Coordinates of C-alpha atoms in Angstrom, one line a residue:
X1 CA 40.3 11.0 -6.4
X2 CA 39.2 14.7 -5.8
X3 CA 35.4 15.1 -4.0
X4 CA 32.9 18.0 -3.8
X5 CA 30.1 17.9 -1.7
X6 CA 26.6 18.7 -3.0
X7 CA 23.0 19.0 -2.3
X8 CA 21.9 15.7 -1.8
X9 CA 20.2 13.8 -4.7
X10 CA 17.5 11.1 -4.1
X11 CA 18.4 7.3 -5.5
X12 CA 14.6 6.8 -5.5
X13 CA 13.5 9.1 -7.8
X14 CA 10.6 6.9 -9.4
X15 CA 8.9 6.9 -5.9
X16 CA 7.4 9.8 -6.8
X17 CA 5.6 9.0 -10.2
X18 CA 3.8 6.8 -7.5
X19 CA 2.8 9.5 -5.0
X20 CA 1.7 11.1 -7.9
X21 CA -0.7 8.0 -8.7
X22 CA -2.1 8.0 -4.9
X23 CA -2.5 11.9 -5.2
X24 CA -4.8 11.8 -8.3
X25 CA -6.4 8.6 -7.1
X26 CA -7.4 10.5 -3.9
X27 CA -6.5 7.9 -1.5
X28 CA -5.4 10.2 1.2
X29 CA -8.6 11.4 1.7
X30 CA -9.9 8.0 2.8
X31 CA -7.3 7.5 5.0
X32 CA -8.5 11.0 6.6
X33 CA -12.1 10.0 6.6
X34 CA -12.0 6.3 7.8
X35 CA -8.8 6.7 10.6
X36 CA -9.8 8.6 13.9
X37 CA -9.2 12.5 13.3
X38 CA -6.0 14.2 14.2
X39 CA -5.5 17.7 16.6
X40 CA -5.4 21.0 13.8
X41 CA -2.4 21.1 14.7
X42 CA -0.5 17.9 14.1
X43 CA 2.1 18.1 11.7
X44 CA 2.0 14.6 9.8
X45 CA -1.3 13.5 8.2
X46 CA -2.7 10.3 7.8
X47 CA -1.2 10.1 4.4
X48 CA 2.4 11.0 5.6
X49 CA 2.1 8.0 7.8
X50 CA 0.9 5.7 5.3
X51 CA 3.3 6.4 2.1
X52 CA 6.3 6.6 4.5
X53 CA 5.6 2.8 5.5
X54 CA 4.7 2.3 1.6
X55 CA 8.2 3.9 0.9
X56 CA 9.8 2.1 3.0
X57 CA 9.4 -1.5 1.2
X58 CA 10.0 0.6 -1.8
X59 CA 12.6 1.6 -1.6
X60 CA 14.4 -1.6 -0.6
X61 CA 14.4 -1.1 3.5
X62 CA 12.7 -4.3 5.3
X63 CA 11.8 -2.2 8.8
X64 CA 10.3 0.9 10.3
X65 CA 13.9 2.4 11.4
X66 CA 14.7 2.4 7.6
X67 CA 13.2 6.1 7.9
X68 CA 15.7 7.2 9.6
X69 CA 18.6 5.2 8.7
X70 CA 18.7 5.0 5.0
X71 CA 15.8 7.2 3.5
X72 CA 15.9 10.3 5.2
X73 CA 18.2 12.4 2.8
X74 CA 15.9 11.1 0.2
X75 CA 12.8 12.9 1.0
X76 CA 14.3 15.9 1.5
X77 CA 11.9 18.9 0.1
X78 CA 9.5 16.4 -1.3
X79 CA 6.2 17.8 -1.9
X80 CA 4.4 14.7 -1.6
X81 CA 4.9 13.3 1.7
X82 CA 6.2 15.0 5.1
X83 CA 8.8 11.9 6.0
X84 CA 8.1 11.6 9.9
X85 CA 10.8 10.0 12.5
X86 CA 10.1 6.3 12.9
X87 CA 9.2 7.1 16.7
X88 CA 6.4 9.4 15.7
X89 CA 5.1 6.5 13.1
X90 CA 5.5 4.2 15.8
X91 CA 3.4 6.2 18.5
X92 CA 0.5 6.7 15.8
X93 CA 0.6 3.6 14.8
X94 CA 0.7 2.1 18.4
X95 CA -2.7 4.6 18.9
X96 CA -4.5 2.0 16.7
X97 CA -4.5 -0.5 18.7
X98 CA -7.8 -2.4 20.0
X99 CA -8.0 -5.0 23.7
X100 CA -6.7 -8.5 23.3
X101 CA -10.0 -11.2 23.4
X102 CA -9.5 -14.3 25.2
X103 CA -10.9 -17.4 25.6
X104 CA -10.6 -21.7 26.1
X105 CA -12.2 -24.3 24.3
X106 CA -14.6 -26.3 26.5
X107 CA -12.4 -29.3 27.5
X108 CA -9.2 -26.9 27.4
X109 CA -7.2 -24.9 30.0
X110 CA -4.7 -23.0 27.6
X111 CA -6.0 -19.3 27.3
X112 CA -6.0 -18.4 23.5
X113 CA -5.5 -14.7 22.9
X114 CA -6.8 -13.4 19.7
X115 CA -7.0 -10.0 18.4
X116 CA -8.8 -7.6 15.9
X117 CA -9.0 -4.4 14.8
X118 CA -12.6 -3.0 14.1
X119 CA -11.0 0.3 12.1
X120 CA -8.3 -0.9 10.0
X121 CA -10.8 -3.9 8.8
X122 CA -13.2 0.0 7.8
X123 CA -9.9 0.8 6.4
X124 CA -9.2 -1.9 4.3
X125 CA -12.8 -2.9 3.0
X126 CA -13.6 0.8 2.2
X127 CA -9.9 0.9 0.0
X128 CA -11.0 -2.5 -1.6
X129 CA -13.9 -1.5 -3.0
X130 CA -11.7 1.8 -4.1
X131 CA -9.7 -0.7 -6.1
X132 CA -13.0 -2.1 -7.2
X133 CA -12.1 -6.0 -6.1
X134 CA -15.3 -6.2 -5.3
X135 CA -16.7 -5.4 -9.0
X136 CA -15.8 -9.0 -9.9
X137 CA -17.8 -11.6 -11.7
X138 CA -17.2 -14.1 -8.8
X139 CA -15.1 -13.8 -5.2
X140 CA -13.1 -16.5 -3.7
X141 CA -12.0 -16.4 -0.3
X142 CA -8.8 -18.3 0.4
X143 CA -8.7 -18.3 4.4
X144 CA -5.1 -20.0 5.8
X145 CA -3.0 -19.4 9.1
X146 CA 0.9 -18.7 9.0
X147 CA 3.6 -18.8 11.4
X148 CA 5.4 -15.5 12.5
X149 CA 8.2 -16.7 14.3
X150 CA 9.1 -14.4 17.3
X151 CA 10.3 -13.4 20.6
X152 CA 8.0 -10.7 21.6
X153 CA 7.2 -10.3 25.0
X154 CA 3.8 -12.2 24.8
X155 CA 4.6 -14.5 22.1
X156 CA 3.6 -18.2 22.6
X157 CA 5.3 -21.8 21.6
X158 CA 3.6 -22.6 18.2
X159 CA 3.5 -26.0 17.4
X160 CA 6.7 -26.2 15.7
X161 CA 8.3 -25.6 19.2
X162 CA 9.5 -22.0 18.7
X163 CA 7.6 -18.6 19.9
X164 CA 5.8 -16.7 17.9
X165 CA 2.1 -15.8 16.5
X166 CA -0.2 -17.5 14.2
X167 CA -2.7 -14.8 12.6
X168 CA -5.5 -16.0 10.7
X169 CA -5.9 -14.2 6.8
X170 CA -8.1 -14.3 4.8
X171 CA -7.7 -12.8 0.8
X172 CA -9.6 -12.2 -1.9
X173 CA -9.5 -13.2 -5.6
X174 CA -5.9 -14.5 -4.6
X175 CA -4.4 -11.1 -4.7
X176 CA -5.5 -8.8 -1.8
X177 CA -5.5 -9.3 1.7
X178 CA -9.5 -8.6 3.2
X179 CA -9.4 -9.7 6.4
X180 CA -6.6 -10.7 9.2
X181 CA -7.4 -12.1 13.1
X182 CA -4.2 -12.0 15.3
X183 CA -3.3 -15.1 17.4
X184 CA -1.1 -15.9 19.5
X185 CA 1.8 -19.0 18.8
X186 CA 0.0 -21.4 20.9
X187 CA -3.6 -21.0 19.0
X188 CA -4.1 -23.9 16.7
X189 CA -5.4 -23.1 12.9
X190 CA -8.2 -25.3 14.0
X191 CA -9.2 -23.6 17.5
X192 CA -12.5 -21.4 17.2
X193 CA -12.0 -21.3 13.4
X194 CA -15.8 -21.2 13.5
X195 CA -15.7 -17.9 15.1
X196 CA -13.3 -16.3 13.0
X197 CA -15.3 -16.7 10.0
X198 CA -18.5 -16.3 11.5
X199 CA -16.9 -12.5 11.9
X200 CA -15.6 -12.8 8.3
X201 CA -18.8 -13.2 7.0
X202 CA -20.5 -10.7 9.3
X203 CA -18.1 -8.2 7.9
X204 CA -18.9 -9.2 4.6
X205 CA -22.9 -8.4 5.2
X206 CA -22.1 -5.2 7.1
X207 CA -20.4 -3.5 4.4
X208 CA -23.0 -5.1 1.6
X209 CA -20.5 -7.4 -0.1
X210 CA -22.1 -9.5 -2.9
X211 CA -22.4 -13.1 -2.1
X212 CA -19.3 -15.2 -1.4
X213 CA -19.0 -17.6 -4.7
X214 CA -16.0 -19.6 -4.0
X215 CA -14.7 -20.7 -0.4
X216 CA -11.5 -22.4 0.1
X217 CA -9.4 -24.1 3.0
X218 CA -7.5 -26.6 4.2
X219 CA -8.0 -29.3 6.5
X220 CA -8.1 -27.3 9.3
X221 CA -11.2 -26.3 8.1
X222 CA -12.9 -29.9 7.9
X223 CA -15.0 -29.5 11.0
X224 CA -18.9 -29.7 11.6
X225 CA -19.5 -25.9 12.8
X226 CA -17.4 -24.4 10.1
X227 CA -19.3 -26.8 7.5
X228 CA -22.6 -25.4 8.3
X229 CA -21.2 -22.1 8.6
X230 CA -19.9 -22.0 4.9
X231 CA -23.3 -24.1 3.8
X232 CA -25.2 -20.9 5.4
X233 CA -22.8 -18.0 4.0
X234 CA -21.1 -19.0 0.7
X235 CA -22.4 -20.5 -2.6
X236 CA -19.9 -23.1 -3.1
X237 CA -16.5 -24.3 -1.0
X238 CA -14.1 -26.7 -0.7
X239 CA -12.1 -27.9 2.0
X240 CA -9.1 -29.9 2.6
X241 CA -9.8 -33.3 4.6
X242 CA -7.3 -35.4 7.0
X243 CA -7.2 -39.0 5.4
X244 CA -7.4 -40.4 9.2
X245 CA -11.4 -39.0 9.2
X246 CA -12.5 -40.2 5.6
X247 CA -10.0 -43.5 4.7
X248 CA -13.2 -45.6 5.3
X249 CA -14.6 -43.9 1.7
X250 CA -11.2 -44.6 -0.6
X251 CA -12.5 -48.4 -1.1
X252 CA -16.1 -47.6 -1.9
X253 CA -15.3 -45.4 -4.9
X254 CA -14.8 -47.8 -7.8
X255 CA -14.7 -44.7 -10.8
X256 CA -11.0 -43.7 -10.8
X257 CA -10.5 -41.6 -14.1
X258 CA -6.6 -40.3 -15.3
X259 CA -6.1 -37.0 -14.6
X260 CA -5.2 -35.3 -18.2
X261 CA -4.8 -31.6 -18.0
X262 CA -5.3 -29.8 -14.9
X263 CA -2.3 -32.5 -13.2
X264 CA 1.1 -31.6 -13.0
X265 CA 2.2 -35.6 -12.4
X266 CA -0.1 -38.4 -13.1
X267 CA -2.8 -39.2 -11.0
X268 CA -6.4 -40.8 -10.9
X269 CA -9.3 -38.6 -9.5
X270 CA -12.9 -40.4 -7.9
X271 CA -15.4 -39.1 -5.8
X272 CA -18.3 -39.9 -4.2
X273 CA -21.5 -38.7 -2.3
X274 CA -21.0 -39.0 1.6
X275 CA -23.0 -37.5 4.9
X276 CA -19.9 -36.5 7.0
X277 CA -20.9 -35.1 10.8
X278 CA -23.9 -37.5 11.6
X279 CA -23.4 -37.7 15.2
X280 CA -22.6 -34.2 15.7
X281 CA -25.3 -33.4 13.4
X282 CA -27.5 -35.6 15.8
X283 CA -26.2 -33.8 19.0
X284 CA -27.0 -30.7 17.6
X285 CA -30.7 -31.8 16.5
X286 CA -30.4 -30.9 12.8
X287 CA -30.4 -32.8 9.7
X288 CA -27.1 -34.5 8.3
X289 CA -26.2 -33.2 4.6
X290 CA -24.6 -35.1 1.8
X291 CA -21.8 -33.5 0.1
X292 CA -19.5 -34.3 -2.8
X293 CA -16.0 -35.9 -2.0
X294 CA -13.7 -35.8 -4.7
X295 CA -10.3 -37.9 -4.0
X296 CA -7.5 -38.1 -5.5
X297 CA -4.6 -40.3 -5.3
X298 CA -1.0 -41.0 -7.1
X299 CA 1.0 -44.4 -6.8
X300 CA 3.4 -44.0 -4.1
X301 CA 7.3 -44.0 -4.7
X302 CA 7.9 -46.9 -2.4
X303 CA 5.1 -48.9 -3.9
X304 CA 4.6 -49.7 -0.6
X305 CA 1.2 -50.9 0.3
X306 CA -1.4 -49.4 3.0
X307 CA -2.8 -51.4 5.5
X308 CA -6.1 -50.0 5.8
X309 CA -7.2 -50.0 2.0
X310 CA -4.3 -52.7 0.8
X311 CA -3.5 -50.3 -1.8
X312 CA 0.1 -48.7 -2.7
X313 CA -1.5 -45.0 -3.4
X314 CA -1.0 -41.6 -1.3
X315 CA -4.4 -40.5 -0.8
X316 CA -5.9 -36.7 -0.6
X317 CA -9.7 -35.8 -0.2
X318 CA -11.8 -32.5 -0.7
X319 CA -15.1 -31.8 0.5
X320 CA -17.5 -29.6 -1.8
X321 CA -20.9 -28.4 -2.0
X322 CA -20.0 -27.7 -5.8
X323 CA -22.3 -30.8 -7.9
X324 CA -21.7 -28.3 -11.3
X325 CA -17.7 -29.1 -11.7
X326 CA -16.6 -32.3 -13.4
X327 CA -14.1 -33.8 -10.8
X328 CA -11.1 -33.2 -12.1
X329 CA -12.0 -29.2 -12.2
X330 CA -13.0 -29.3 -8.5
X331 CA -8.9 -30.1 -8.3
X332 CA -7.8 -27.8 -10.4
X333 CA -10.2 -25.0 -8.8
X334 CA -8.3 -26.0 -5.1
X335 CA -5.2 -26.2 -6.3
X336 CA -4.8 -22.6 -6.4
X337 CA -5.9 -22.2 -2.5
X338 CA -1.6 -22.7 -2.6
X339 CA -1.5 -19.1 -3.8
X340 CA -2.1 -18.2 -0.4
X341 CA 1.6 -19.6 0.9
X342 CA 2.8 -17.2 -2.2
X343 CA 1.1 -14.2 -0.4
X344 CA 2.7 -14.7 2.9
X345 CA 6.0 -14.9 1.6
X346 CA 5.4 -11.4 -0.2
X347 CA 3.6 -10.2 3.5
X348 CA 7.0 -11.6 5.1
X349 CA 9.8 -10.5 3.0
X350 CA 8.3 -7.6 0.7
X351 CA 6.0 -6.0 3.3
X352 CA 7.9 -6.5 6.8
X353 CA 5.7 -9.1 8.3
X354 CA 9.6 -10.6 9.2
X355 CA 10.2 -7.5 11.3
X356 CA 7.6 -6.6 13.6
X357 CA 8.5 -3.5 15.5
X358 CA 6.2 -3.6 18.6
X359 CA 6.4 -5.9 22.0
X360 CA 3.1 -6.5 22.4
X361 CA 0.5 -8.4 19.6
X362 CA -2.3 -5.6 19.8
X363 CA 0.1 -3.0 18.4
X364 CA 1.1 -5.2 16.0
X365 CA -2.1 -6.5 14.8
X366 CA -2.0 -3.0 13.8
X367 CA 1.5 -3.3 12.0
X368 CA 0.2 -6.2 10.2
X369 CA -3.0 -4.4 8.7
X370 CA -1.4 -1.5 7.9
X371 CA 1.5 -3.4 6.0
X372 CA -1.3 -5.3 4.3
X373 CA -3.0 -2.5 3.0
X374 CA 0.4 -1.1 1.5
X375 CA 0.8 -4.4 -0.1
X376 CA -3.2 -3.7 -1.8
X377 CA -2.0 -0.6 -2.7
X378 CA 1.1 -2.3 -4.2
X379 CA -0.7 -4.5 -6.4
X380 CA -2.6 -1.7 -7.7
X381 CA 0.7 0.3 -8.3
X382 CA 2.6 -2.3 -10.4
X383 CA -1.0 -3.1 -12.5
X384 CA -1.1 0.7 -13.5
X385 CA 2.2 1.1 -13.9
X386 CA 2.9 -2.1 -16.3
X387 CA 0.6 -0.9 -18.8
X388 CA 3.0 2.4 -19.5
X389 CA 6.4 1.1 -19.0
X390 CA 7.3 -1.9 -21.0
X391 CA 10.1 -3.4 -19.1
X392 CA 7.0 -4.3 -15.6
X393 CA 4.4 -6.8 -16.0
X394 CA 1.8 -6.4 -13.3
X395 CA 3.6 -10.0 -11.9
X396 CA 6.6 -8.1 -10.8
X397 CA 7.8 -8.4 -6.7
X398 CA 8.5 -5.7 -4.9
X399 CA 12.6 -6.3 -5.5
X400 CA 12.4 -6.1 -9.2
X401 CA 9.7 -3.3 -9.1
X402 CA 12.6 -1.2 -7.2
X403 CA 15.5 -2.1 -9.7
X404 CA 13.7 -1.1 -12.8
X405 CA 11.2 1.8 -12.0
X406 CA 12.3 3.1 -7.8
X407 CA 15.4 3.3 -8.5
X408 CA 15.9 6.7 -10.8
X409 CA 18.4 9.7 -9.8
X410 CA 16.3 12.6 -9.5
X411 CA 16.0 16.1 -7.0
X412 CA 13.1 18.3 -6.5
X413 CA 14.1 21.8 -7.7
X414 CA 11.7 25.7 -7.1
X415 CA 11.6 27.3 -10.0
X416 CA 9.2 30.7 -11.0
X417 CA 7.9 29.5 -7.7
X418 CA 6.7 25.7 -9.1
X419 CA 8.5 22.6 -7.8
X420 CA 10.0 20.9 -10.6
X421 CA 11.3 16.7 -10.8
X422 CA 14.6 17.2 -12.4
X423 CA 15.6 13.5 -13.6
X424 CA 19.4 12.5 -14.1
X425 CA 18.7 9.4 -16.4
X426 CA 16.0 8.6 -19.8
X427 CA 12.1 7.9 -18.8
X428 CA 10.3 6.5 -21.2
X429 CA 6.7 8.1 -20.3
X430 CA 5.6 11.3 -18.9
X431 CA 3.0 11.8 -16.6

């Protein structure tokens, strides 16, 4: 087998269709205008930094040495982004970076390090409302913790007895990342939870975000301040409770109905009207509420029976402010807070959450944000691009979006002093 040697030619030719997009969509000029300003004479922009990272998950890599490694020859000439080294997206990435915030609870002496980052939340809110998410009819807020496993230099023990950090996210809709606190391994999803969404919803005020329709959490959630935080700041929620804090209500409720549609196995829903937090509620002065526990339960495998209620059922509870939904919709409506485990496996293995490239967690509280904007940007990608080429739907990972669109032969040519896309393979749309 005889070889010549030519001018490279880029496997990723479909990359550029979606610099194109961002171009006409004018999203580097919010980068410019909500990031801190660069020197004159710096020679990558915002926007260089920003669709390198977005290439790189694009284009198949899974970390920030990918630049250099795989896709360097395939940006050569490329009119739409100026591909820096990885070390130079590293350093302006690492400039980012906001102080660590510690604290313990009262009765505590573990020091829980969180962190945030006042400019990329700017960043992210101001590209959200860009995208329009906010234009909705009603917005749901799915807030959940997730486990980066780790062995950075500050990571902690999480309580699956390996190091790493636990950040705190919270999206919107079920699609979009809006807001992400950085914690370290050893701080508990429960731990000043309060606090965290007492900034959420400040953030949400600050930037005049309609009211919050739809709140939703797990049992982590089920504690008195966050309670009258979500009563305060959001029209309706619902929140995962432990069975240990509510058993004593299973045997009041006597109206168990069959689950018919919303159920994936059978199952019997009840609820009842209950005034959780009275002594707390008393500590603090105030007025106990009543809220609306729904409960459902299936007949266990074992058949097994339980020796509190002397029943053979598996038991789980939801608390809700919501008296308009019929029981078994209150289920169905929670249900989807599992959407949220689906997002963190795309953050993880789509958009480099797995690969962290900093030793410290302020810097990468900024690697986080930054990858979850590209991932907002991503679902706005695949939803624009699914409605010209027939073979996406806007459901599509990242993997699949690569194979059948990315992936495209093509070099950029001059010509009559124009660059030109010439394309070795059939495209089925023009731009």
């Amino acid at each position: 087998m005889k070889i010549q040697n030519y001018k490279p030619i880029s496997a990723f030719g479909g990359i550029n269709f979606v610099f194109e997009y961002l171009n006409k969509n004018n999203f580097d000029s919010l980068f410019n205008q909500t990031l801190p300003v660069l020197k004159n004479q710096s020679k990558y922009k915002w926007n260089d930094i920003i669709n390198s990272i977005l290439s790189i998950y694009m284009c198949g890599g899974d970390c920030i040495e990918d630049l250099q490694t795989h896709l360097k020859d395939h940006f050569v000439n490329n009119p739409f982004v100026n591909m820096p080294s990885p070390d130079t997206v590293l350093r302006r990435l690492s400039g980012l970076f906001q102080d660590n915030q510690m604290c313990r609870t009262k009765r505590g002496e573990v020091d829980h390090i969180y962190n945030t980052n006042q400019i990329l939340e700017k960043l992210n809110i101001s590209l959200l409302k860009k995208l329009g998410v906010f234009d909705a009819k009603e917005l749901t807020i799915d807030y959940d913790n997730t486990i980066i496993f780790n062995e950075k230099s500050d990571s902690k023990m999480t309580y699956k007895r390996n190091p790493g950090y636990q950040p705190g996210v919270c999206t919107i809709n079920e699609q979009q990342v809006f807001y992400i606190e950085n914690r370290n391994g050893n701080s508990d999803a429960k731990s000043f939870q309060s606090d965290t969404l007492n900034r959420v919803f400040k953030l949400v005020k600050y930037n005049n975000i309609k009211t919050i329709d739809h709140f939703r959490a797990d049992a982590a959630s089920y504690q008195y301040d966050v309670i009258e935080l979500l009563d305060k700041n959001v029209k309706n929620f619902y929140i995962g409770c432990k069975n240990s804090y509510l058993e004593k209500y299973f045997i009041q409720i006597s109206n168990w109905e069959t689950c018919t549609s919303s159920c994936d196995e059978p199952m019997e829903i009840g609820e009842i009207n209950i005034i959780p937090f009275q002594r707390q509620a008393k500590n603090d002065r105030t007025e106990p509420k009543e809220y609306r526990l729904v409960v459902k339960r299936k007949l266990k495998e074992d058949k097994q029976l339980d020796l509190f209620t002397m029943e053979a059922f598996e038991y789980r509870a939801i608390l809700t402010n919501n008296k308009a939904l019929r029981a078994e919709e209150v289920v169905h409506f929670y249900n989807h807070r599992g959407n949220m485990e689906k997002q963190f496996d795309i953050l993880k293995n789509d958009f480099g959450w797995n690969h962290m490239p900093f030793s410290k967690l302020k810097q990468n509280t900024v690697f986080l944000y930054i990858t979850a904007i590209c991932r907002n940007l991503y679902h706005n990608i695949i939803r624009y691009f699914s409605k010209i080429i027939k073979s996406l739907k806007p459901t599509f990972r990242i993997k699949k979006f690569l194979f059948r669109f990315i992936i495209l032969p093509a070099k950029w040519i001059k010509k009559a002093r124009q660059n030109y896309l010439r394309i070795y393979g059939k495209i089925n749309f023009s731009t």
